Amino acid sequence: MNKIFGFIFCLAQVAVFGQTSPIQQTPTLQRSEGLGDNNDPLNARDAKSTNIKEFERPPVEDYKIISVKRDTLYVDTTLTIEKDYKFNYLRKDRYGLLPFANTGQTNNTLIHHFNNRRTTPGYIANARHFAYQEVEDIKYHYLPTPLTELFYKSAFEQGQQLDAFFTLNIHPRLNMSIAYKGVRSLGKYQNALTSSGNFRFAGSYNTKNKRYYIKAHWVAQDLSNQENGGLTTLGIEQFNSGDEDFDDRSRLPVNFEDAENILDGTRVYVNHHYNIIQKQDSLKDYSLRVGHIFNSENKFYRYSQDAANDLFGEAFRQTDFSDRTDHEETFNELNLVYEDKKLGQLKFQANATYFNYGYDAVLIQGIDQDGDGIDEQTVRVPNRIQTTTIAVGGGYKNKIGGFDILGDAQVNVSGDFDGYNIYGEAGYAIDKDKRFSASILSNARPAGFNHLLFQSNYINYNWSNQEAYATVKTNTLTAQLDSKKWVNLKASAATIKDYAYFALDPVDSLVNSFQTSESINHLQVTASKNIKYKKFNLDLTATYQNVSGAEGVLNVPDFVGRGSLYFTDRLFKKALFLQTGFTANYFTKYNLNAYDPILAEFYVQNSQEFGNFPLLDFFINMKVRQTRIFLKAEHFNSSFTGNDFYSAPGYPYRDFNIRFGIVWNFFL
């Protein structure tokens, strides 16, 4: 413990004395956009030294972050409770997710959201995709000076996690960034090693006349996990007993110690447009642009094991086998966008998506129905789904009176996958503090690829449902109130028809894919509020869920809650900002989904209930200039509230552990 505090003290000293001067709140620097004019930074060699000495560091608001949807934020170096929530492996707020014991493993979903707007099948290996960075996760930047961000956090047993990011504007119109996120953690349990890497390279550019704009990135990711199948029946009994002899979790027996799965993917993404007609002045308040989006992504998922295990039924090969699933997806879209001051923004698009998903061989499997040793039926499981889906659609955006109107629609017109998406949203600012919005979504798309086609060395894990499964139809109505003075409130009601899910087959008690024809109704209400009194803060979030209709298909906890009580102050002549307090997470008992390592999916189980255990954390966070230091005692109540905490059946949640880390921004 003394070493940890010593390490943090050293970091604080480096942060205070080793950084450059803090960013000053000065006016934004004015720049010329020309490549060839005298003010161009690329021609700055002839600048006098006096000009360099007079340079003042720009304000932090000039360091802009731009999303793929063209939303703009600026680099935020403050220390808030939201930053504490996001200081984790995913670097996202994990409210509604229940992480597994080791960093880099998957998360169980406590709060379900039915707002997916795809019109094509979902991902493979969904449990591996929590940390997989999608197109919308890659950001672009506009910066007056180079920017570096370093993220570090300790892991569990012989491992660390690091996310290093660097970006600069080579020219005011050309930005480039490079980043790498790496994690390696042995974990507390046998055969639970995680090792992952996410490499990102991105750039954005626009021409001098501001007619042509382009954003592009290249991403390579590999997410590898050793798998142990969870604790055995004996291991669960020993864990639940609370016997000190098993506080060393590596002594608990697991179902196997010879399996591994990996999700590997590379993506090339290009989003560019050309302004045919530009807005130039008040007399010309309309514009027209044509755009093109290209997205090519190649993934593979592989499950390998040294010896077959009876837990998953019979197998074709008994030793040294590997199941590999390939998924290639290439997306091309042409769009035309017209903007008018009165009419608003109109968009028309047409896109084509090529899919190549599957395996190397066709499986022909005989079925002995009466047990006489003779196959009465032959089942053919194809090896590939290969098709091109063509879709057309459009969108509209405008501000009418005090209402912000947004809508889009798309329908598949060609290919093997039927689907459509219709979305509409309206928002109104009641006053400066209160904003109300409502949206409606109607979506139809095929079930995920793992439902449509799957092959494995395990005999039971082979199916083809492309012809048998109907499209999954979802209708969602959402209303939201945002108010810091009152409360942030969000309510949604969804109806799902032909829902596809994984569950235990009642015939052989093995995992299989199912689709229900009964409708499912899902209601969700979430409220959040931050209460401040002098230097004390109370941050509360609570969610109520209810499911009706088909039974035992979609299981959710009735209540999920999180609360943080913390103290903030400025110390050492305001050089250090301190944030310290407690965070509690809780959810009511319910049939928590189980995890299947072969599919890398969660499946429904209705025999065991988990929940009603509090997860308490104590944290001390500090900020010195642009450096944020985090120290957390995770789940410190694990030793005195009972060993009944699980992330999934057979997979215990994390024990008490002290972890620390930093997020450090360099403005060069």
XYZ file of C-alpha atoms in Angstrom:
668
model
C 0.000 0.000 0.000
C 2.868 2.400 0.817
C 4.363 1.709 -2.613
C 1.102 2.719 -4.290
C 0.886 6.031 -2.431
C 4.562 6.618 -3.117
C 3.987 6.037 -6.812
C 1.058 8.479 -6.853
C 3.113 11.087 -4.981
C 5.867 10.814 -7.599
C 3.330 11.204 -10.383
C 1.946 14.306 -8.733
C 5.451 15.785 -8.504
C 6.133 15.073 -12.161
C 2.751 16.515 -13.108
C 3.445 19.722 -11.185
C 7.052 20.313 -12.241
C 7.330 18.377 -15.483
C 4.511 19.846 -17.553
C 4.521 22.934 -19.612
C 2.573 25.934 -18.489
C -1.172 25.485 -18.238
C -3.372 26.357 -21.171
C -4.397 29.990 -21.002
C -7.875 31.184 -21.824
C -6.730 33.392 -24.718
C -8.618 34.239 -27.913
C -8.555 31.646 -30.670
C -5.670 32.059 -33.107
C -6.644 33.267 -36.562
C -5.153 31.359 -39.487
C -5.148 31.686 -43.221
C -6.522 28.718 -45.101
C -4.226 29.066 -48.104
C -1.446 26.594 -48.859
C 0.646 29.169 -50.661
C 0.174 32.445 -48.809
C 2.704 34.042 -46.511
C 0.798 33.200 -43.341
C 0.750 29.464 -44.046
C 2.438 27.505 -41.193
C 4.086 25.309 -43.817
C 6.041 28.381 -44.956
C 6.914 29.459 -41.427
C 10.684 29.017 -41.935
C 11.015 32.699 -42.760
C 9.182 33.783 -39.616
C 11.181 35.960 -37.279
C 12.210 34.635 -33.888
C 10.305 37.469 -32.245
C 7.082 36.003 -33.585
C 7.833 32.702 -31.865
C 8.535 34.380 -28.542
C 5.227 36.218 -28.727
C 3.265 33.014 -29.265
C 0.597 32.413 -26.651
C -0.782 28.956 -26.057
C -4.352 28.750 -27.401
C -7.305 27.937 -25.152
C -8.376 24.345 -24.664
C -11.588 25.059 -26.595
C -9.478 25.313 -29.758
C -8.576 21.615 -29.510
C -11.592 20.229 -31.326
C -12.825 16.639 -31.520
C -15.028 15.866 -34.531
C -17.173 12.755 -34.838
C -17.972 10.909 -38.044
C -21.429 12.545 -37.865
C -19.732 15.982 -37.808
C -20.594 16.718 -34.180
C -17.877 18.828 -32.547
C -16.583 18.821 -28.981
C -13.346 20.067 -27.475
C -10.681 18.315 -25.432
C -11.858 18.143 -21.835
C -9.190 17.910 -19.131
C -11.522 18.447 -16.181
C -12.030 15.860 -13.449
C -15.696 15.005 -12.957
C -17.573 11.983 -11.657
C -18.291 11.076 -15.274
C -14.537 10.803 -15.870
C -14.342 8.367 -12.975
C -17.132 6.270 -14.494
C -15.250 6.127 -17.810
C -11.894 5.225 -16.299
C -12.001 1.553 -17.272
C -10.958 -0.859 -19.989
C -13.753 0.226 -22.345
C -13.200 3.930 -21.591
C -16.978 4.257 -21.519
C -19.542 4.564 -18.759
C -20.376 0.933 -17.925
C -23.679 1.669 -16.215
C -25.949 -1.234 -17.145
C -23.035 -3.607 -17.748
C -21.610 -6.193 -15.347
C -17.926 -6.910 -16.126
C -16.323 -10.308 -15.681
C -13.509 -10.929 -13.195
C -10.567 -10.043 -15.418
C -9.798 -6.885 -17.357
C -10.381 -7.497 -21.052
C -13.080 -10.114 -20.566
C -16.667 -9.582 -21.620
C -19.612 -7.904 -19.827
C -23.078 -9.155 -19.014
C -25.880 -6.804 -20.032
C -28.248 -5.646 -17.283
C -30.039 -2.876 -19.208
C -31.216 -3.617 -22.732
C -31.623 -0.960 -25.412
C -33.681 -1.592 -28.534
C -32.461 1.273 -30.709
C -30.403 -0.553 -33.355
C -30.947 0.967 -36.800
C -29.143 -1.578 -38.970
C -31.118 -3.243 -41.755
C -28.668 -6.137 -42.101
C -27.646 -8.973 -39.714
C -25.814 -8.185 -36.479
C -22.242 -8.993 -35.531
C -20.593 -12.329 -34.941
C -19.250 -13.082 -31.441
C -21.229 -10.308 -29.741
C -19.595 -10.903 -26.359
C -16.240 -9.919 -27.869
C -17.535 -6.677 -29.353
C -17.744 -4.594 -26.180
C -14.120 -3.551 -26.693
C -14.177 -3.671 -30.490
C -13.917 -0.126 -31.828
C -16.552 0.649 -34.445
C -16.674 3.422 -37.050
C -18.395 5.849 -34.657
C -15.704 5.261 -32.004
C -12.969 6.807 -34.177
C -12.667 10.572 -33.763
C -11.048 13.256 -35.891
C -9.417 16.443 -34.686
C -8.631 20.052 -35.435
C -5.751 21.373 -33.308
C -3.632 24.506 -33.002
C -0.722 22.448 -31.552
C 0.038 18.699 -31.282
C -1.836 16.749 -28.628
C -0.907 13.555 -26.783
C -3.025 11.558 -24.362
C -1.703 8.681 -22.270
C -4.015 6.335 -20.404
C -2.665 3.795 -17.940
C -4.421 1.516 -15.470
C -3.227 -1.453 -13.477
C -4.735 -4.859 -14.249
C -5.136 -8.169 -12.404
C -1.997 -10.250 -11.864
C 0.953 -9.773 -14.205
C -0.520 -7.252 -16.570
C -1.235 -3.653 -17.407
C -3.420 -1.663 -19.756
C -2.291 1.316 -21.809
C -3.937 3.573 -24.375
C -1.546 5.992 -26.103
C -2.864 8.601 -28.528
C -1.081 11.289 -30.578
C -2.540 13.758 -33.065
C -1.412 16.912 -34.825
C -2.459 19.259 -37.571
C 0.339 19.084 -40.132
C -1.513 21.967 -41.736
C -4.683 23.748 -40.584
C -6.532 21.688 -43.179
C -4.770 18.374 -42.611
C -4.979 16.426 -39.360
C -3.532 13.008 -38.614
C -3.671 10.812 -35.520
C -2.208 7.507 -34.408
C -3.121 5.448 -31.345
C -2.645 2.055 -29.775
C -4.556 0.443 -26.935
C -3.055 -2.669 -25.410
C -4.157 -4.876 -22.530
C -2.637 -7.948 -20.960
C -3.885 -9.397 -17.680
C -3.396 -12.862 -16.214
C -6.458 -12.705 -13.976
C -7.189 -14.387 -10.636
C -8.687 -17.624 -11.973
C -7.108 -20.451 -13.925
C -6.841 -20.037 -17.706
C -8.318 -16.529 -17.787
C -5.507 -14.592 -19.501
C -6.631 -11.675 -21.676
C -4.507 -10.036 -24.341
C -5.788 -7.440 -26.781
C -4.559 -4.706 -29.085
C -6.367 -1.905 -30.923
C -4.329 0.110 -33.454
C -5.908 3.205 -34.981
C -4.673 5.568 -37.675
C -6.952 8.389 -38.798
C -6.844 11.588 -40.788
C -8.984 14.402 -42.153
C -8.402 16.979 -44.882
C -10.194 19.705 -46.805
C -9.153 21.786 -49.802
C -8.365 25.483 -49.667
C -11.646 26.469 -51.324
C -13.538 24.272 -48.801
C -15.247 22.267 -51.512
C -13.762 18.858 -50.804
C -13.661 17.199 -47.357
C -12.446 13.752 -46.412
C -12.234 11.686 -43.220
C -10.541 8.299 -43.242
C -9.127 5.722 -40.860
C -7.480 2.341 -40.755
C -7.994 0.128 -37.710
C -6.518 -3.255 -36.764
C -7.802 -5.071 -33.680
C -7.308 -8.415 -31.995
C -9.129 -9.409 -28.810
C -7.907 -12.676 -27.320
C -9.229 -14.456 -24.223
C -8.337 -17.738 -22.632
C -11.532 -19.600 -21.708
C -12.143 -21.927 -18.758
C -15.900 -22.604 -18.981
C -16.465 -21.154 -15.516
C -16.170 -22.890 -12.163
C -17.102 -26.524 -11.775
C -19.910 -27.534 -9.404
C -17.288 -28.182 -6.741
C -15.601 -24.866 -7.488
C -18.901 -23.015 -7.051
C -19.469 -24.696 -3.684
C -15.970 -23.776 -2.538
C -16.392 -20.168 -3.702
C -19.787 -19.785 -2.025
C -18.481 -21.226 1.248
C -16.241 -18.223 1.901
C -13.504 -20.570 3.140
C -10.225 -18.654 3.463
C -8.410 -21.582 1.868
C -9.981 -20.525 -1.427
C -9.299 -16.801 -1.198
C -6.571 -17.645 -3.687
C -8.950 -17.973 -6.636
C -6.437 -19.931 -8.687
C -7.131 -22.904 -6.387
C -10.767 -23.112 -7.485
C -11.351 -25.821 -10.133
C -12.630 -24.718 -13.554
C -14.287 -26.779 -16.270
C -11.246 -26.787 -18.572
C -7.864 -25.085 -18.959
C -7.057 -25.571 -22.639
C -9.348 -23.251 -24.629
C -8.996 -19.830 -26.212
C -11.056 -17.592 -28.469
C -10.045 -14.531 -30.469
C -11.808 -11.858 -32.490
C -9.560 -10.252 -35.091
C -10.549 -7.458 -37.445
C -9.184 -4.821 -39.816
C -11.130 -1.934 -41.292
C -10.564 0.714 -43.955
C -13.021 3.595 -43.810
C -13.342 6.618 -46.106
C -16.026 9.306 -45.846
C -15.706 12.197 -48.267
C -17.919 14.758 -49.973
C -17.698 17.552 -52.527
C -19.627 20.812 -52.276
C -21.155 21.413 -55.688
C -22.882 24.583 -54.507
C -21.531 26.401 -51.448
C -23.102 28.813 -49.020
C -21.136 31.998 -49.659
C -23.097 34.866 -48.180
C -26.532 35.866 -46.944
C -27.787 36.081 -50.539
C -26.890 32.475 -51.208
C -28.269 30.518 -48.256
C -28.422 27.079 -49.870
C -25.860 24.400 -50.656
C -25.591 21.075 -52.453
C -23.013 18.372 -51.872
C -22.409 14.867 -53.118
C -20.762 12.304 -50.862
C -19.380 8.804 -50.859
C -18.786 6.429 -47.939
C -16.589 3.365 -48.234
C -16.200 0.858 -45.413
C -14.385 -2.440 -45.869
C -14.036 -4.690 -42.833
C -12.622 -8.182 -42.515
C -13.104 -10.142 -39.295
C -12.520 -13.640 -38.130
C -13.513 -15.351 -34.919
C -11.730 -18.506 -33.777
C -12.369 -20.894 -30.916
C -9.610 -23.451 -30.283
C -9.265 -26.199 -27.689
C -6.782 -28.972 -26.998
C -9.366 -31.588 -26.001
C -13.146 -31.831 -26.411
C -15.188 -31.354 -23.243
C -18.456 -33.139 -22.419
C -19.868 -29.832 -21.202
C -20.686 -29.016 -24.845
C -21.835 -32.453 -25.928
C -20.276 -34.805 -28.468
C -17.531 -33.689 -30.843
C -16.289 -34.777 -34.271
C -12.628 -34.499 -33.236
C -11.515 -35.214 -29.711
C -8.190 -33.370 -29.653
C -6.490 -30.288 -31.011
C -9.281 -28.562 -32.968
C -10.035 -25.024 -34.014
C -13.320 -23.496 -35.245
C -12.910 -20.411 -37.417
C -15.637 -18.081 -38.676
C -14.819 -15.510 -41.381
C -16.831 -12.365 -41.954
C -16.123 -9.937 -44.783
C -18.286 -6.851 -45.237
C -17.825 -4.082 -47.828
C -20.103 -1.047 -47.780
C -20.427 1.655 -50.484
C -22.830 4.575 -50.312
C -23.538 7.509 -52.599
C -25.477 10.389 -51.089
C -26.721 13.795 -52.114
C -27.377 16.481 -49.480
C -29.249 19.715 -50.105
C -29.407 22.420 -47.414
C -31.644 25.451 -47.431
C -32.178 28.038 -44.705
C -35.943 27.602 -44.819
C -36.371 24.090 -46.139
C -33.681 22.541 -43.933
C -31.429 19.639 -44.851
C -32.551 16.929 -47.268
C -30.501 13.800 -47.884
C -30.887 11.010 -50.425
C -28.732 7.898 -50.368
C -28.226 4.578 -52.097
C -25.847 1.957 -50.778
C -24.652 -1.544 -51.512
C -23.225 -3.932 -48.914
C -21.373 -7.081 -49.887
C -21.371 -9.893 -47.315
C -19.154 -12.956 -47.324
C -19.670 -14.880 -44.113
C -18.987 -18.488 -43.282
C -16.653 -21.466 -43.199
C -14.403 -23.536 -45.426
C -16.527 -26.689 -45.778
C -20.133 -27.824 -46.094
C -21.267 -30.091 -43.245
C -23.436 -33.102 -44.062
C -24.619 -34.668 -40.850
C -26.640 -37.852 -40.376
C -29.231 -38.059 -37.598
C -30.140 -41.316 -35.876
C -33.675 -40.616 -34.686
C -34.517 -43.979 -33.074
C -31.105 -44.957 -31.731
C -30.680 -48.077 -33.877
C -27.357 -46.945 -35.317
C -28.859 -46.088 -38.703
C -29.196 -42.475 -39.858
C -32.801 -41.886 -40.902
C -32.230 -38.214 -41.768
C -29.428 -36.200 -43.321
C -28.933 -32.525 -42.480
C -26.880 -30.262 -44.711
C -25.319 -27.216 -43.063
C -24.003 -24.868 -45.779
C -20.660 -23.204 -45.390
C -21.355 -19.657 -46.531
C -23.734 -16.724 -46.736
C -22.668 -14.603 -49.681
C -24.845 -11.795 -50.992
C -25.026 -8.123 -51.911
C -27.757 -6.030 -50.323
C -28.827 -2.804 -52.020
C -30.700 -0.195 -50.005
C -32.104 3.260 -50.696
C -33.211 5.922 -48.274
C -33.168 9.518 -47.216
C -33.126 11.906 -44.303
C -34.439 15.267 -43.189
C -33.246 17.777 -40.599
C -34.586 21.214 -39.769
C -35.543 23.648 -37.057
C -39.177 24.691 -37.296
C -40.211 27.305 -34.770
C -38.653 26.093 -31.542
C -38.611 22.429 -32.588
C -35.590 20.506 -33.808
C -36.823 17.950 -36.350
C -34.813 14.936 -37.457
C -35.796 11.893 -39.482
C -34.369 9.214 -41.738
C -35.523 6.084 -43.519
C -33.955 3.221 -45.442
C -35.222 0.029 -47.065
C -33.435 -2.950 -48.593
C -34.566 -3.307 -52.212
C -32.318 -6.120 -53.413
C -30.393 -9.055 -51.976
C -31.042 -11.961 -49.614
C -31.708 -9.802 -46.544
C -35.034 -8.050 -46.089
C -35.028 -5.025 -43.840
C -36.086 -1.449 -43.307
C -35.550 1.357 -40.817
C -37.718 4.413 -40.104
C -36.673 6.927 -37.454
C -38.122 10.264 -36.414
C -37.208 12.661 -33.615
C -38.424 16.037 -32.383
C -36.895 18.159 -29.630
C -37.898 21.399 -27.952
C -35.898 23.640 -25.612
C -38.330 24.696 -22.882
C -35.737 27.107 -21.458
C -31.968 27.237 -20.996
C -32.028 24.392 -18.493
C -34.788 22.134 -19.798
C -35.089 20.296 -23.089
C -37.682 17.711 -24.058
C -37.387 15.294 -26.972
C -39.303 12.322 -28.322
C -38.442 9.749 -30.978
C -39.987 6.784 -32.744
C -38.159 3.882 -34.372
C -39.486 1.110 -36.584
C -36.872 -1.414 -37.646
C -36.798 -4.804 -39.354
C -33.628 -6.784 -39.940
C -32.455 -10.401 -40.027
C -31.208 -12.144 -36.918
C -27.463 -12.047 -36.227
C -25.073 -14.114 -38.313
C -24.427 -16.525 -35.441
C -28.149 -17.336 -35.486
C -28.352 -17.742 -39.253
C -25.349 -20.034 -39.721
C -22.841 -21.629 -37.378
C -20.416 -24.537 -37.611
C -18.273 -26.117 -34.912
C -16.354 -29.238 -34.032
C -19.024 -29.789 -31.366
C -21.896 -31.635 -33.073
C -24.667 -29.694 -31.359
C -23.206 -26.327 -32.481
C -24.094 -26.705 -36.158
C -27.168 -25.041 -37.651
C -28.500 -23.129 -40.627
C -31.564 -20.916 -40.064
C -31.406 -18.445 -42.926
C -34.505 -19.845 -44.602
C -36.394 -20.640 -41.392
C -35.982 -17.368 -39.462
C -38.187 -14.338 -40.078
C -36.858 -10.794 -39.856
C -36.741 -9.379 -36.330
C -39.146 -6.430 -36.109
C -38.693 -3.749 -33.437
C -40.822 -0.696 -32.687
C -39.535 1.703 -30.029
C -41.008 4.917 -28.644
C -38.711 7.105 -26.533
C -39.244 10.317 -24.545
C -36.508 12.254 -22.770
C -36.250 15.266 -20.466
C -32.855 16.859 -19.833
C -32.644 19.251 -16.892
C -29.795 19.815 -14.443
C -32.059 21.664 -12.013
C -34.883 19.132 -12.088
C -33.910 15.652 -13.233
C -32.702 13.841 -16.336
C -35.427 11.408 -17.282
C -35.651 8.936 -20.149
C -38.436 6.445 -20.859
C -38.733 3.961 -23.700
C -41.280 1.331 -24.679
C -40.312 -1.311 -27.228
C -42.180 -4.152 -28.904
C -40.116 -6.903 -30.506
C -41.584 -9.490 -32.857
C -39.737 -12.666 -33.959
C -36.969 -12.117 -31.411
C -33.934 -14.393 -31.891
C -31.995 -15.613 -28.856
C -29.721 -18.356 -27.569
C -30.935 -20.722 -24.852
C -30.601 -24.252 -23.517
C -32.432 -26.799 -25.640
C -34.871 -28.675 -23.344
C -34.128 -31.909 -25.266
C -30.388 -32.175 -24.577
C -29.697 -29.160 -22.258
C -27.177 -27.780 -24.752
C -27.060 -24.271 -26.187
C -28.936 -23.667 -29.419
C -30.452 -20.827 -31.437
C -34.186 -20.077 -31.149
C -36.700 -17.600 -32.485
C -40.006 -16.858 -30.782
C -43.121 -15.858 -32.701
C -44.608 -14.234 -29.596
C -44.253 -10.502 -29.132
C -42.040 -9.129 -26.358
C -42.823 -5.814 -24.671
C -39.957 -4.038 -22.943
C -40.426 -0.943 -20.779
C -37.504 1.060 -19.436
C -37.427 4.234 -17.323
C -34.121 5.825 -16.264
C -33.714 8.857 -14.001
C -30.493 10.600 -12.991
C -29.726 13.566 -10.784
C -26.635 15.242 -9.367
C -27.136 17.012 -6.051
C -24.465 19.404 -4.812
C -24.141 20.887 -1.317
C -21.037 22.998 -0.745
C -18.144 20.603 -1.398
C -20.219 17.442 -1.265
C -21.910 15.804 -4.250
C -24.435 13.020 -4.631
C -24.802 11.509 -8.104
C -27.733 9.115 -8.545
C -28.920 6.998 -11.466
C -31.760 4.471 -11.342
C -33.416 2.313 -13.995
C -36.674 0.386 -13.905
C -37.343 -2.360 -16.463
C -40.300 -4.590 -17.159
C -40.789 -7.341 -19.738
C -44.115 -8.869 -20.752
C -45.225 -11.198 -23.511
C -43.089 -14.226 -24.299
C -41.825 -15.743 -21.047
C -38.270 -16.866 -20.342
C -36.938 -15.302 -23.535
C -35.687 -11.893 -22.400
C -34.700 -11.698 -18.732
C -33.902 -8.352 -17.112
C -33.581 -7.105 -13.505
C -36.505 -4.986 -12.341
C -34.195 -2.358 -10.864
C -30.628 -1.243 -11.573
C -29.073 1.590 -9.610
C -25.839 3.479 -9.065
C -25.014 6.166 -6.549
C -21.852 8.134 -5.791
C -21.305 10.248 -2.699
C -18.101 12.254 -2.969
C -16.209 15.291 -1.742
C -14.310 17.782 -3.921
C -11.851 20.536 -3.000
C -8.813 22.429 -4.268
C -5.607 22.042 -2.269
C -2.038 23.387 -2.234
C -2.988 26.897 -3.363
C -5.460 25.388 -5.833
C -2.696 23.499 -7.640
C -4.391 20.155 -6.941
C -8.052 19.263 -7.370
C -9.221 16.412 -5.108
C -12.205 14.146 -5.639
C -12.854 11.343 -3.158
C -15.850 9.269 -2.140
C -17.849 6.079 -2.581
C -19.739 4.486 -5.457
C -22.391 1.793 -5.029
C -23.842 -0.384 -7.801
C -26.828 -2.666 -7.328
C -29.367 -4.723 -9.266
C -32.260 -6.888 -8.143
C -32.155 -10.668 -8.358
C -33.149 -12.261 -11.670
C -32.211 -15.031 -14.130
C -28.855 -13.626 -15.183
C -27.790 -14.632 -18.697
C -25.139 -17.359 -18.993
C -22.020 -17.184 -21.154
C -21.028 -19.576 -23.940
C -17.325 -19.427 -24.909
C -17.754 -21.337 -28.198
C -20.190 -18.801 -29.637
C -18.840 -15.873 -27.610
C -22.497 -15.086 -26.923
C -24.760 -14.896 -23.886
C -27.718 -17.243 -23.653
C -30.942 -17.271 -21.645
C -31.140 -19.506 -18.590
C -34.165 -19.794 -16.288
C -32.916 -22.066 -13.511
C -30.698 -19.772 -11.359
C -31.227 -16.272 -10.019
C -28.419 -13.840 -9.209
C -28.389 -10.309 -7.843
C -29.243 -8.387 -4.684
C -25.542 -7.963 -3.902
C -24.094 -4.447 -3.525
C -20.841 -3.538 -5.266
C -19.090 -0.831 -3.253
C -16.011 1.116 -4.403
C -13.927 3.760 -2.651
C -11.963 6.206 -4.794
C -9.426 9.004 -4.467
C -8.954 10.985 -7.671
C -6.703 13.990 -8.223
C -6.043 16.479 -10.997
C -2.849 18.460 -11.396
C -2.962 20.723 -14.430
C -3.691 18.356 -17.345
C -3.015 15.148 -15.404
C -5.737 13.076 -13.735
C -4.703 10.440 -11.187
C -7.086 7.675 -10.130
C -6.913 5.334 -7.143
C -9.774 2.943 -6.426
C -10.518 0.196 -3.920
C -12.891 -1.930 -5.996
C -15.615 -4.023 -4.381
C -14.152 -3.494 -0.900
C -17.241 -5.079 0.671
C -16.643 -8.486 -0.965
C -15.181 -10.014 2.207
C -18.072 -9.151 4.534
C -21.272 -9.213 2.427
C -21.105 -12.835 1.310
C -19.678 -14.737 -1.646
C -22.785 -14.554 -3.808
C -21.524 -12.135 -6.457
C -21.497 -13.476 -10.015
C -21.151 -11.886 -13.452
C -22.751 -14.981 -15.038
C -23.557 -18.484 -13.792
C -20.229 -20.100 -12.913
C -18.291 -16.844 -13.392
C -17.759 -14.901 -10.121
C -17.514 -11.130 -10.143
C -14.326 -9.389 -9.019
C -12.996 -9.590 -5.478
C -11.644 -6.652 -3.510
C -8.729 -5.115 -5.367
C -6.821 -1.810 -5.293
C -6.122 -0.342 -8.714
C -4.603 2.899 -9.875
C -3.880 4.768 -13.075
C -3.546 8.097 -14.856
C -4.823 10.034 -17.842
C -2.231 12.542 -18.976
C -2.729 15.173 -21.699
C 0.257 16.904 -23.301
C -0.337 20.115 -25.235
C 2.923 20.636 -27.096
